[in-house]
Coordinates of C-alpha atoms in Angstrom, one line a residue:
M1 CA -55.7 -55.9 113.3
C2 CA -54.3 -54.9 110.0
G3 CA -54.1 -55.8 106.3
I4 CA -51.4 -57.8 104.5
A5 CA -50.4 -58.4 100.9
G6 CA -47.5 -59.9 99.1
I7 CA -46.0 -61.8 96.2
F8 CA -44.0 -64.9 96.0
G9 CA -41.9 -65.9 93.0
I10 CA -42.6 -63.2 90.5
G11 CA -38.9 -62.8 89.6
D12 CA -39.0 -59.1 88.8
K13 CA -38.3 -57.1 92.0
V14 CA -39.4 -53.8 90.6
K15 CA -42.7 -55.1 89.4
S16 CA -43.2 -57.1 92.6
H17 CA -42.6 -54.0 94.7
M18 CA -44.9 -51.9 92.6
L19 CA -47.7 -54.4 92.7
T20 CA -47.4 -55.0 96.4
S21 CA -47.4 -51.2 97.1
Q22 CA -50.5 -50.9 94.9
M23 CA -52.2 -53.7 96.8
C24 CA -51.4 -52.1 100.2
D25 CA -52.8 -48.8 99.1
L26 CA -56.1 -50.4 98.4
I27 CA -56.3 -51.8 101.9
K28 CA -55.2 -48.7 103.8
H29 CA -58.6 -48.5 105.4
R30 CA -57.7 -51.7 107.3
G31 CA -54.5 -50.1 108.7
P32 CA -54.3 -46.3 108.7
D33 CA -51.6 -46.1 111.4
A34 CA -48.5 -47.2 109.5
H35 CA -47.4 -49.1 106.4
G36 CA -44.3 -50.9 105.1
I37 CA -42.9 -53.1 102.4
W38 CA -39.9 -55.4 102.4
Q39 CA -38.6 -57.7 99.7
N40 CA -35.7 -60.0 98.6
E41 CA -35.1 -61.9 95.4
T42 CA -38.0 -64.3 96.1
V43 CA -40.7 -62.6 98.1
T44 CA -42.2 -59.2 98.7
L45 CA -44.3 -58.6 101.8
G46 CA -46.5 -55.6 102.5
H47 CA -48.4 -54.4 105.5
R48 CA -51.0 -51.8 106.6
R49 CA -51.1 -51.4 110.4
L50 CA -54.0 -50.7 112.8
S51 CA -52.0 -50.5 116.1
I52 CA -53.7 -52.2 119.0
I53 CA -50.9 -53.7 121.0
D54 CA -47.6 -51.8 121.4
T55 CA -48.7 -48.7 119.4
S56 CA -45.1 -47.5 119.1
E57 CA -43.2 -47.5 115.8
A58 CA -41.2 -50.5 117.1
G59 CA -44.3 -52.6 116.4
N60 CA -44.5 -51.6 112.7
Q61 CA -44.4 -54.3 110.1
P62 CA -42.9 -56.1 108.2
F63 CA -41.3 -57.3 111.4
F64 CA -37.9 -58.9 111.5
S65 CA -35.8 -61.2 113.7
D66 CA -32.5 -59.9 115.1
D67 CA -30.5 -61.6 112.4
K68 CA -33.0 -60.5 109.6
K69 CA -33.5 -64.1 108.5
L70 CA -37.1 -64.1 109.5
A71 CA -39.7 -61.6 108.3
I72 CA -43.5 -61.5 109.0
V73 CA -46.6 -59.6 108.1
F74 CA -49.5 -60.3 110.4
N75 CA -53.2 -59.5 110.5
G76 CA -54.9 -60.3 113.8
E77 CA -54.1 -60.7 117.5
I78 CA -52.4 -63.4 119.5
Y79 CA -54.2 -63.1 122.8
N80 CA -52.0 -65.3 124.9
Y81 CA -48.8 -63.5 123.8
L82 CA -47.9 -62.5 127.4
E83 CA -47.9 -66.2 128.5
L84 CA -45.9 -67.2 125.5
K85 CA -43.5 -64.3 126.0
K86 CA -42.8 -65.5 129.6
E87 CA -42.1 -69.0 128.3
L88 CA -39.7 -67.7 125.6
E89 CA -37.8 -65.1 127.6
A90 CA -35.0 -67.6 128.6
S91 CA -34.1 -68.1 124.9
Y92 CA -35.0 -64.8 123.3
T93 CA -34.3 -61.1 124.2
F94 CA -37.5 -59.1 123.5
K95 CA -37.2 -55.5 122.3
T96 CA -40.9 -54.6 121.9
G97 CA -44.2 -55.2 123.6
S98 CA -45.9 -56.5 120.5
D99 CA -47.4 -59.9 119.9
T100 CA -45.8 -60.0 116.5
E101 CA -42.3 -60.3 118.0
V102 CA -43.6 -63.1 120.2
M103 CA -44.6 -64.9 117.0
L104 CA -41.1 -64.8 115.6
A105 CA -39.6 -66.0 118.9
A106 CA -42.1 -68.8 119.0
Y107 CA -41.2 -69.8 115.4
R108 CA -37.5 -69.9 116.4
K109 CA -38.2 -72.3 119.2
W110 CA -41.0 -74.6 117.8
G111 CA -40.9 -74.1 114.0
I112 CA -44.2 -73.8 112.1
D113 CA -45.9 -76.0 114.7
F114 CA -45.9 -72.8 116.8
V115 CA -49.4 -72.1 115.5
Q116 CA -50.7 -74.8 117.8
K117 CA -49.6 -72.6 120.7
F118 CA -51.7 -69.6 119.7
F119 CA -55.0 -68.4 121.1
G120 CA -56.2 -65.8 118.7
M121 CA -57.3 -64.8 115.2
F122 CA -54.7 -64.5 112.6
G123 CA -53.8 -64.4 108.9
F124 CA -50.0 -64.0 108.4
A125 CA -47.1 -64.6 106.0
L126 CA -43.7 -65.6 107.5
W127 CA -40.5 -65.8 105.4
D128 CA -37.7 -68.1 106.6
D129 CA -34.4 -67.2 104.8
D130 CA -32.6 -70.4 106.0
L131 CA -35.3 -72.6 104.5
N132 CA -36.0 -70.2 101.6
K133 CA -39.6 -70.8 102.3
L134 CA -42.8 -68.7 102.8
F135 CA -45.5 -69.8 105.2
I136 CA -49.0 -68.4 104.8
V137 CA -51.4 -69.3 107.7
R138 CA -55.0 -68.8 108.6
D139 CA -56.5 -69.1 112.0
R140 CA -58.5 -72.1 113.2
L141 CA -62.1 -70.8 112.7
G142 CA -61.6 -68.5 109.8
I143 CA -62.0 -65.2 111.7
K144 CA -59.3 -63.5 109.5
P145 CA -59.3 -63.9 105.7
I146 CA -56.5 -64.7 103.3
Y147 CA -57.2 -64.6 99.5
Y148 CA -54.7 -65.7 96.9
F149 CA -54.2 -66.6 93.2
E150 CA -51.5 -68.1 91.1
S151 CA -50.1 -66.3 88.1
N152 CA -47.4 -67.9 85.9
G153 CA -45.8 -69.7 88.9
A154 CA -46.1 -66.7 91.2
I155 CA -48.5 -66.5 94.2
L156 CA -50.1 -63.2 95.1
F157 CA -52.0 -63.0 98.4
A158 CA -53.9 -60.3 100.4
S159 CA -56.4 -59.7 103.1
E160 CA -59.0 -58.7 100.6
I161 CA -60.0 -59.6 97.0
R162 CA -60.0 -56.0 95.7
P163 CA -56.2 -55.6 95.7
L164 CA -55.7 -58.9 93.9
L165 CA -58.1 -57.7 91.2
A166 CA -56.3 -54.4 90.9
T167 CA -53.0 -56.0 90.0
G168 CA -54.4 -56.8 86.5
L169 CA -52.8 -60.3 86.7
T170 CA -56.1 -62.1 87.2
E171 CA -59.0 -62.0 84.9
R172 CA -62.1 -60.3 86.3
K173 CA -64.3 -63.3 85.4
I174 CA -67.1 -64.8 87.5
N175 CA -66.6 -68.4 88.6
R176 CA -69.7 -70.1 87.2
S177 CA -69.9 -72.8 89.9
A178 CA -69.4 -70.1 92.6
L179 CA -72.2 -68.1 91.1
E180 CA -74.5 -71.1 91.5
D181 CA -73.3 -71.4 95.1
Y182 CA -74.1 -67.7 95.7
L183 CA -77.6 -68.1 94.3
R184 CA -78.1 -71.1 96.5
Y185 CA -76.7 -69.7 99.8
Q186 CA -76.1 -65.9 99.3
T187 CA -72.4 -66.4 99.7
V188 CA -69.5 -68.4 98.1
H189 CA -68.0 -71.1 100.3
A190 CA -64.3 -71.2 100.8
P191 CA -61.9 -72.1 99.2
A192 CA -63.7 -70.7 96.2
T193 CA -64.6 -67.1 95.6
I194 CA -66.9 -65.4 93.2
I195 CA -63.8 -64.7 90.9
D196 CA -62.5 -67.5 88.8
G197 CA -58.9 -68.1 89.9
I198 CA -59.0 -66.3 93.2
K199 CA -59.2 -68.7 96.2
M200 CA -59.4 -68.4 100.0
L201 CA -57.0 -70.3 102.3
M202 CA -59.2 -72.5 104.4
P203 CA -59.4 -72.0 108.2
G204 CA -56.8 -74.0 110.2
H205 CA -54.5 -74.4 107.2
I206 CA -50.9 -73.6 106.3
M207 CA -49.7 -72.9 102.8
E208 CA -45.9 -73.6 102.3
L209 CA -44.2 -72.0 99.3
D210 CA -40.7 -72.8 98.1
S211 CA -38.8 -73.8 95.0
D212 CA -40.6 -77.2 95.0
G213 CA -44.0 -75.5 94.6
I214 CA -47.0 -75.2 96.9
Q215 CA -48.2 -77.5 99.7
I216 CA -51.3 -76.8 101.8
K217 CA -51.6 -78.6 105.1
K218 CA -54.3 -78.7 107.8
F219 CA -53.3 -78.0 111.4
W220 CA -56.7 -77.9 113.0
S221 CA -60.3 -78.9 112.3
L222 CA -63.7 -78.9 114.1
Y223 CA -64.1 -82.7 113.7
E224 CA -60.6 -83.8 114.7
N225 CA -60.1 -81.4 117.6
A226 CA -63.5 -81.4 119.3
S227 CA -63.2 -82.7 122.9
K228 CA -63.6 -86.4 123.6
E229 CA -63.6 -85.9 127.3
S230 CA -66.4 -83.4 127.8
A231 CA -69.0 -86.0 126.6
H232 CA -68.3 -87.9 129.8
H233 CA -68.6 -84.8 132.2
D234 CA -71.8 -84.4 134.3
A235 CA -73.8 -81.2 134.1
P236 CA -72.2 -79.4 137.1
T237 CA -68.7 -80.1 135.7
V238 CA -69.7 -78.9 132.2
K239 CA -71.2 -75.7 133.5
K240 CA -68.2 -74.9 135.6
N241 CA -65.8 -75.6 132.7
V242 CA -67.9 -73.5 130.3
H243 CA -67.9 -70.6 132.7
D244 CA -64.2 -70.8 133.3
L245 CA -63.3 -71.1 129.6
L246 CA -65.6 -68.2 128.6
Q247 CA -64.2 -66.0 131.4
S248 CA -60.7 -66.8 130.3
S249 CA -61.6 -66.1 126.6
V250 CA -63.1 -62.7 127.5
D251 CA -60.2 -61.8 129.8
I252 CA -57.4 -62.3 127.3
R253 CA -59.4 -60.5 124.6
M254 CA -59.4 -57.3 126.7
R255 CA -55.6 -57.0 126.2
A256 CA -55.1 -53.8 124.2
D257 CA -53.2 -50.5 124.4
V258 CA -56.0 -48.4 122.9
P259 CA -59.5 -47.5 123.9
F260 CA -61.9 -50.4 123.5
G261 CA -65.4 -51.5 124.4
A262 CA -68.1 -54.0 123.5
F263 CA -71.2 -54.1 121.3
L264 CA -74.2 -54.4 123.5
S265 CA -77.5 -55.3 121.9
G266 CA -79.2 -56.5 125.1
G267 CA -79.3 -60.1 123.8
I268 CA -77.9 -63.1 125.7
D269 CA -74.6 -63.2 123.9
S270 CA -73.6 -59.5 124.1
S271 CA -74.9 -59.4 127.7
A272 CA -72.7 -62.4 128.7
V273 CA -69.6 -60.8 127.2
V274 CA -70.2 -57.4 128.9
G275 CA -71.0 -59.1 132.2
L276 CA -67.8 -61.2 132.1
M277 CA -65.8 -58.1 131.1
S278 CA -67.1 -56.2 134.0
R279 CA -66.1 -58.9 136.5
T280 CA -62.4 -58.5 135.8
S281 CA -61.9 -55.1 134.1
Q282 CA -60.0 -52.6 136.2
H283 CA -62.0 -49.8 134.6
R284 CA -65.7 -49.3 133.7
V285 CA -66.4 -51.2 130.5
K286 CA -67.3 -49.0 127.6
T287 CA -70.5 -50.3 125.9
F288 CA -72.1 -49.2 122.6
A289 CA -75.6 -49.8 121.5
V290 CA -77.2 -48.7 118.3
T291 CA -80.8 -47.8 119.2
F292 CA -83.7 -46.6 117.1
H293 CA -86.5 -44.1 117.5
E294 CA -88.9 -46.6 116.1
K295 CA -90.0 -48.8 118.9
Q296 CA -90.5 -51.9 116.8
F297 CA -86.7 -52.0 116.0
D298 CA -85.5 -50.6 119.3
E299 CA -83.6 -52.9 121.8
S300 CA -82.5 -50.0 124.1
P301 CA -84.6 -51.1 127.2
Y302 CA -82.6 -54.3 127.3
S303 CA -79.1 -52.9 126.5
A304 CA -79.8 -50.1 129.1
M305 CA -80.7 -52.7 131.7
I306 CA -77.4 -54.6 131.1
A307 CA -75.4 -51.3 131.1
K308 CA -77.0 -50.3 134.5
K309 CA -76.5 -53.8 136.0
F310 CA -72.8 -53.8 135.2
N311 CA -72.2 -50.0 135.6
T312 CA -70.8 -49.6 132.2
E313 CA -69.8 -46.4 130.5
H314 CA -72.7 -46.7 128.1
T315 CA -73.2 -44.9 124.8
E316 CA -76.5 -45.1 123.0
I317 CA -76.2 -44.1 119.4
K318 CA -79.8 -43.3 118.4
L319 CA -80.7 -43.5 114.8
H320 CA -83.9 -43.3 112.8
A321 CA -84.5 -46.3 110.5
N322 CA -84.1 -43.8 107.6
D323 CA -80.6 -43.0 108.9
F324 CA -79.7 -46.7 108.6
M325 CA -81.3 -46.9 105.1
K326 CA -79.2 -43.9 103.9
L327 CA -76.0 -45.8 104.8
V328 CA -76.9 -48.8 102.7
P329 CA -75.1 -47.5 99.5
E330 CA -72.0 -46.9 101.6
A331 CA -72.2 -50.5 102.9
L332 CA -72.5 -51.9 99.4
H333 CA -69.5 -49.9 98.3
A334 CA -67.5 -51.3 101.3
M335 CA -68.3 -54.9 100.3
D336 CA -65.1 -56.7 99.3
H337 CA -66.9 -59.9 98.3
P338 CA -70.6 -60.0 97.4
S339 CA -72.9 -61.1 100.2
G340 CA -76.6 -61.2 101.0
D341 CA -75.8 -59.7 104.5
G342 CA -73.5 -57.0 105.9
P343 CA -75.2 -53.6 106.1
N344 CA -76.0 -54.1 109.8
T345 CA -72.4 -54.7 110.8
F346 CA -71.3 -51.7 108.6
V347 CA -73.6 -49.3 110.5
V348 CA -72.7 -50.6 114.0
S349 CA -69.0 -50.5 113.2
K350 CA -69.2 -47.0 111.7
V351 CA -70.9 -45.4 114.6
T352 CA -68.8 -47.2 117.2
R353 CA -65.5 -46.1 115.5
E354 CA -66.8 -42.6 115.4
Q355 CA -66.8 -42.7 119.2
G356 CA -63.0 -43.0 119.2
V357 CA -62.9 -46.8 119.8
K358 CA -60.4 -48.9 117.9
M359 CA -61.5 -52.4 119.2
A360 CA -64.7 -53.9 120.3
L361 CA -65.8 -57.3 121.6
S362 CA -68.8 -59.0 120.0
G363 CA -71.2 -61.8 120.8
L364 CA -70.8 -63.4 117.4
G365 CA -70.6 -67.2 117.6
G366 CA -72.8 -67.6 120.6
D367 CA -75.7 -69.0 118.6
E368 CA -73.5 -71.5 116.8
V369 CA -71.7 -72.8 119.9
F370 CA -74.7 -72.9 122.3
A371 CA -77.5 -74.0 119.9
G372 CA -79.2 -70.6 119.6
Y373 CA -80.9 -71.1 116.3
D374 CA -84.3 -72.8 115.7
V375 CA -82.5 -75.3 113.3
F376 CA -80.9 -77.0 116.4
K377 CA -84.3 -77.9 117.8
R378 CA -85.7 -78.9 114.4
M379 CA -82.9 -81.3 113.7
K380 CA -83.1 -82.8 117.1
D381 CA -86.9 -83.2 116.7
L382 CA -86.3 -84.8 113.2
E383 CA -84.0 -87.3 114.7
A384 CA -86.9 -88.6 116.9
K385 CA -89.3 -88.7 114.0
Q386 CA -87.7 -91.1 111.5
W387 CA -91.0 -92.8 111.3
M388 CA -91.9 -90.1 108.7
N389 CA -89.7 -92.0 106.2
I390 CA -92.1 -94.9 106.2
A391 CA -94.2 -92.9 103.7
P392 CA -93.1 -93.6 100.1
R393 CA -91.1 -90.7 98.5
F394 CA -93.7 -90.2 95.8
L395 CA -96.4 -89.6 98.3
R396 CA -94.3 -87.2 100.3
T397 CA -93.4 -85.3 97.1
A398 CA -97.1 -85.1 96.2
A399 CA -98.0 -83.8 99.6
G400 CA -95.3 -81.1 99.3
K401 CA -96.6 -80.0 95.9
M402 CA -100.1 -79.8 97.3
L403 CA -98.9 -77.6 100.2
Q404 CA -97.2 -75.3 97.8
F405 CA -100.4 -75.0 95.8
M406 CA -102.6 -74.4 98.8
K407 CA -100.2 -72.0 100.8
P408 CA -97.6 -70.5 98.4
S409 CA -94.7 -69.2 100.5
V410 CA -91.0 -69.7 101.1
S411 CA -91.8 -71.9 104.0
S412 CA -94.0 -74.2 102.0
E413 CA -91.3 -74.4 99.3
K414 CA -88.7 -75.6 101.8
I415 CA -91.2 -78.1 103.3
A416 CA -91.8 -79.4 99.8
M417 CA -88.1 -79.7 99.2
S418 CA -87.7 -81.6 102.4
L419 CA -90.5 -84.0 101.8
S420 CA -89.1 -84.8 98.3
T421 CA -85.7 -86.0 99.6
S422 CA -84.8 -89.6 99.4
R423 CA -84.7 -89.8 103.2
M424 CA -85.7 -87.1 105.7
N425 CA -82.6 -86.9 107.9
F426 CA -79.9 -84.4 109.0
E427 CA -77.7 -85.1 106.0
N428 CA -80.5 -84.3 103.5
L429 CA -82.5 -81.6 105.3
Y430 CA -79.8 -79.4 106.9
P431 CA -78.6 -78.0 103.4
I432 CA -82.2 -76.8 102.7
T433 CA -82.4 -74.7 105.9
R434 CA -80.3 -71.8 104.7
Q435 CA -81.0 -72.2 101.0
L436 CA -81.9 -69.0 99.3
F437 CA -83.4 -70.0 95.9
S438 CA -84.9 -73.4 95.1
E439 CA -83.1 -75.7 92.6
D440 CA -85.8 -75.0 90.0
Q441 CA -85.3 -71.2 90.5
I442 CA -81.5 -71.6 90.2
E443 CA -81.9 -73.6 87.0
S444 CA -84.0 -70.8 85.6
L445 CA -81.6 -68.0 86.6
L446 CA -78.6 -69.7 85.1
K447 CA -78.3 -69.9 81.3
N448 CA -76.3 -73.2 81.1
D449 CA -76.6 -76.3 83.1
G450 CA -73.7 -76.6 85.5
D451 CA -72.0 -79.5 87.2
S452 CA -71.2 -77.7 90.4
I453 CA -71.5 -79.5 93.7
N454 CA -73.7 -78.2 96.5
I455 CA -70.9 -77.4 98.9
V456 CA -73.2 -77.3 101.9
R457 CA -74.5 -80.7 101.1
L458 CA -70.9 -82.0 100.8
I459 CA -70.0 -80.4 104.2
T460 CA -73.2 -81.8 105.8
K461 CA -72.4 -85.3 104.5
E462 CA -68.9 -85.1 106.1
V463 CA -70.4 -83.9 109.4
A464 CA -73.1 -86.6 109.3
A465 CA -70.5 -89.3 109.1
T466 CA -68.9 -88.3 112.4
E467 CA -69.9 -89.9 115.7
F468 CA -71.0 -86.6 117.4
E469 CA -74.5 -86.1 118.6
I470 CA -77.0 -84.1 116.5
L471 CA -76.6 -80.7 118.2
S472 CA -72.9 -80.8 117.8
K473 CA -73.3 -81.8 114.2
V474 CA -75.6 -78.8 113.6
S475 CA -72.9 -76.6 115.3
M476 CA -70.2 -78.0 113.0
A477 CA -72.4 -77.4 109.9
E478 CA -73.3 -73.9 111.0
M479 CA -69.7 -73.0 111.8
S480 CA -68.4 -74.4 108.5
T481 CA -71.0 -72.7 106.3
Y482 CA -73.0 -69.7 107.4
M483 CA -70.8 -68.5 110.2
Q484 CA -67.5 -68.8 108.4
N485 CA -68.6 -67.7 105.0
V486 CA -71.2 -65.1 105.8
L487 CA -71.0 -63.8 109.4
L488 CA -67.2 -63.8 109.8
R489 CA -66.4 -62.6 106.3
D490 CA -69.0 -59.8 106.6
T491 CA -67.8 -58.8 110.0
D492 CA -64.2 -58.5 108.8
Q493 CA -64.9 -56.5 105.7
M494 CA -67.5 -54.2 107.3
S495 CA -65.7 -53.5 110.5
M496 CA -62.3 -53.0 108.8
A497 CA -63.9 -50.6 106.4
H498 CA -63.8 -48.3 109.4
A499 CA -60.5 -49.5 110.9
L500 CA -62.4 -51.2 113.8
E501 CA -61.1 -54.4 115.2
V502 CA -63.8 -56.8 116.3
R503 CA -62.9 -59.7 118.7
V504 CA -65.2 -62.7 119.2
P505 CA -64.8 -64.5 122.6
F506 CA -67.3 -67.2 121.8
L507 CA -64.9 -68.4 119.1
D508 CA -62.0 -69.2 121.4
H509 CA -61.0 -72.6 120.1
R510 CA -60.7 -74.0 123.6
L511 CA -64.3 -73.2 124.3
V512 CA -65.5 -74.4 120.9
E513 CA -63.6 -77.7 121.2
Y514 CA -65.1 -78.3 124.7
V515 CA -68.7 -77.5 124.0
L516 CA -68.7 -79.5 120.8
G517 CA -68.1 -82.6 122.9
V518 CA -70.8 -82.0 125.4
S519 CA -73.8 -84.4 125.2
D520 CA -77.1 -83.3 123.9
N521 CA -78.8 -84.1 127.2
I522 CA -76.8 -81.3 128.8
K523 CA -76.7 -78.9 125.8
F524 CA -80.3 -79.0 124.6
P525 CA -81.8 -75.5 124.8
H526 CA -85.1 -76.0 126.6
T527 CA -84.8 -72.2 127.2
A528 CA -82.7 -69.9 125.0
K529 CA -79.0 -71.1 125.1
Q530 CA -79.7 -72.8 128.4
L531 CA -76.2 -74.3 128.8
L532 CA -74.7 -70.8 128.4
T533 CA -77.1 -69.0 130.7
E534 CA -77.0 -71.6 133.5
S535 CA -73.2 -71.8 133.3
L536 CA -73.1 -68.0 134.1
G537 CA -75.4 -68.3 137.1
E538 CA -77.1 -65.0 137.9
L539 CA -75.0 -63.0 135.5
I540 CA -77.7 -62.5 132.9
P541 CA -81.2 -61.3 134.0
R542 CA -84.2 -63.4 133.3
E543 CA -85.7 -60.5 131.3
V544 CA -82.9 -60.8 128.8
I545 CA -83.0 -64.6 128.7
D546 CA -86.7 -64.8 128.1
R547 CA -87.0 -61.8 125.8
P548 CA -88.0 -62.4 122.1
K549 CA -85.2 -62.5 119.7
M550 CA -85.1 -59.3 117.6
G551 CA -82.0 -58.6 115.6
F552 CA -82.2 -56.0 112.9
T553 CA -85.7 -56.5 111.6
F554 CA -86.0 -53.3 109.5
P555 CA -88.7 -52.9 106.8
W556 CA -86.4 -53.9 103.9
A557 CA -89.3 -54.9 101.7
V558 CA -90.9 -51.4 102.0
W559 CA -87.6 -49.6 101.4
M560 CA -86.7 -51.8 98.3
K561 CA -90.1 -51.0 96.8
N562 CA -89.8 -47.2 97.6
E563 CA -86.8 -45.3 98.8
L564 CA -84.3 -47.9 97.6
K565 CA -86.1 -48.9 94.5
A566 CA -84.0 -46.9 92.1
L567 CA -80.8 -48.3 93.7
C568 CA -82.1 -51.8 93.4
E569 CA -83.1 -51.6 89.8
D570 CA -79.9 -49.9 88.8
N571 CA -77.8 -52.7 90.4
L572 CA -80.1 -55.5 89.0
K573 CA -79.7 -54.0 85.5
T574 CA -76.0 -54.6 85.8
L575 CA -76.7 -58.4 85.9
E576 CA -77.7 -58.1 82.2
N577 CA -74.0 -58.1 81.5
V578 CA -73.3 -61.3 83.4
S579 CA -73.3 -63.9 80.6
E580 CA -74.0 -66.8 83.0
L581 CA -77.2 -65.3 84.2
N582 CA -80.6 -65.2 82.5
Y583 CA -81.5 -61.6 83.0
D584 CA -85.1 -62.1 81.9
E585 CA -85.6 -64.4 84.9
V586 CA -84.0 -61.8 87.2
Q587 CA -86.4 -59.2 86.0
K588 CA -89.4 -61.6 86.4
L589 CA -88.3 -62.2 90.0
W590 CA -88.1 -58.4 90.6
N591 CA -91.6 -57.9 89.1
R592 CA -93.0 -60.6 91.3
F593 CA -91.4 -59.0 94.3
L594 CA -92.9 -55.6 93.5
A595 CA -96.3 -57.3 93.0
G596 CA -96.2 -58.7 96.5
D597 CA -95.6 -62.4 95.7
E598 CA -94.9 -64.0 99.1
R599 CA -92.5 -66.5 97.5
I600 CA -90.2 -63.7 96.4
T601 CA -89.1 -62.0 99.6
W602 CA -86.8 -59.1 100.0
S603 CA -84.2 -61.5 101.4
R604 CA -84.1 -63.3 98.1
M605 CA -83.8 -60.2 96.0
W606 CA -81.3 -58.3 98.1
P607 CA -78.4 -60.8 97.3
L608 CA -79.0 -60.2 93.6
V609 CA -78.9 -56.4 94.2
A610 CA -75.6 -56.8 96.2
L611 CA -74.2 -59.0 93.4
G612 CA -75.1 -56.4 90.7
H613 CA -73.5 -53.6 92.7
W614 CA -70.3 -55.6 93.2
V615 CA -70.1 -56.6 89.6
K616 CA -70.5 -53.0 88.5
Q617 CA -68.1 -51.6 91.1
H618 CA -65.3 -54.0 90.2
D619 CA -65.9 -54.2 86.4
V620 CA -66.4 -58.0 86.6
H621 CA -67.5 -59.8 83.4

């Protein structure tokens, strides 16, 4: 895991080297172990290294082929590099034990289609001198980010937005349609970012740069690569295959030459990962649990139970809720792109890294793959209740308004939004599930009417048109929206702020492809993530399976009205300088929140606080 940056086609080698060096300095937190820059007449490539595999200097980057005609900078891990290396040894003489060298050997043999061979997470740039072409590639599920922008025919790219802003070549101007997206979903969906002109390379895509210009091609997608065979497998076959695929995913993600462990909350997903690690690890697995003195937030009984069951080398990092709260300003400062989430991952990563660990496995993705959220059941239930559409739309709309009047709350607002849709189905209702502010509130918050498209609605429409069953459609929607643009982006920026690599076994593309194809009859979660737990047999105790889902349920509303009030108001005040926003409306929302209006929850105000901090920190106009 590292950080990359570079420039293609700027023409001025001195300027290109200076700017790339500057960008690399701003991502040194991602790679404190080594750094390097290489350039020719066309391209400059920079790298900051966090050494995980082959920690010797031989693995430093930029990395070159023997004839120096290939150069690569790479962020991520290729987990099946040992298998690929064995396959390539007949035609290539390896000099290091790094997965980066395997990538160059694979490119020599298969060309750019070599990405189809990789199991892993990756964002990389590869220069081919013979073709005079630069390839920039992002992994299938968007675990690793790549941001870029065009400036007078040149392309600048990096693992984070901050170094691109620091070049001074892009205007620090908010993207108006992206701001509307942020107000709607507490994030900005790729390929857009909050900054006008800076984009994100989409997951599963390759950008090719040469004298003819830019081409962006797709090499993988959820819809096109989901298994067609697993739909025809019976339950015993499905469970065996899920078990084997997940075990394989965990096994190859334990390949590292540095101390590593696993996050252990005591929930189903982290318990599954730890249990599978313990089955094949030659050493006691190191597990890390952030626990709290306050019982209402503390999951330590469950994490301790799993640690004991699998005889892990367990570390409990006990905090007070106030300790967590005091780290919130640091988490905001570490935020590379504004988000309504993130502080939780920042704290977990910080305390884990302080224990001397450079890599940790996480249970992220388990909910999306195995139908762990309530929305899966709601959408399945909706599918069986299409009779509700018999009622005329005007009657449903009136009923929704009456509910809002009788029981004002966020929940009643969303029910009213659902009732007022032209047809109550997956395509129309899923986009409402994770919506932050209502359309009326967004209209009030923005000064000028926009013509931006609801990107989640667009994605949902595309998913709805596929032939997959409803649970798989919800999985695809979750992975393409919330998981990709909130969970994965926050995990990357908050873990790498502490130079901690996080690996996600549930997002092995082989497992994802297989489970997406499984029929709803087998996948439906009658109990929590039933397909997952039954596939693992007796691995996970019933106490964990049947426990209530907690997560980080801290008293944010109390903090924001008391200890964090000054921080919140200071950051909200910054939004007065954002010309697209109606600051009077922001202030009205804040006052309603302070007054205890149940329709203005802390989770609606916090994204505005985070946005204000980000705008101020990065001097965005």
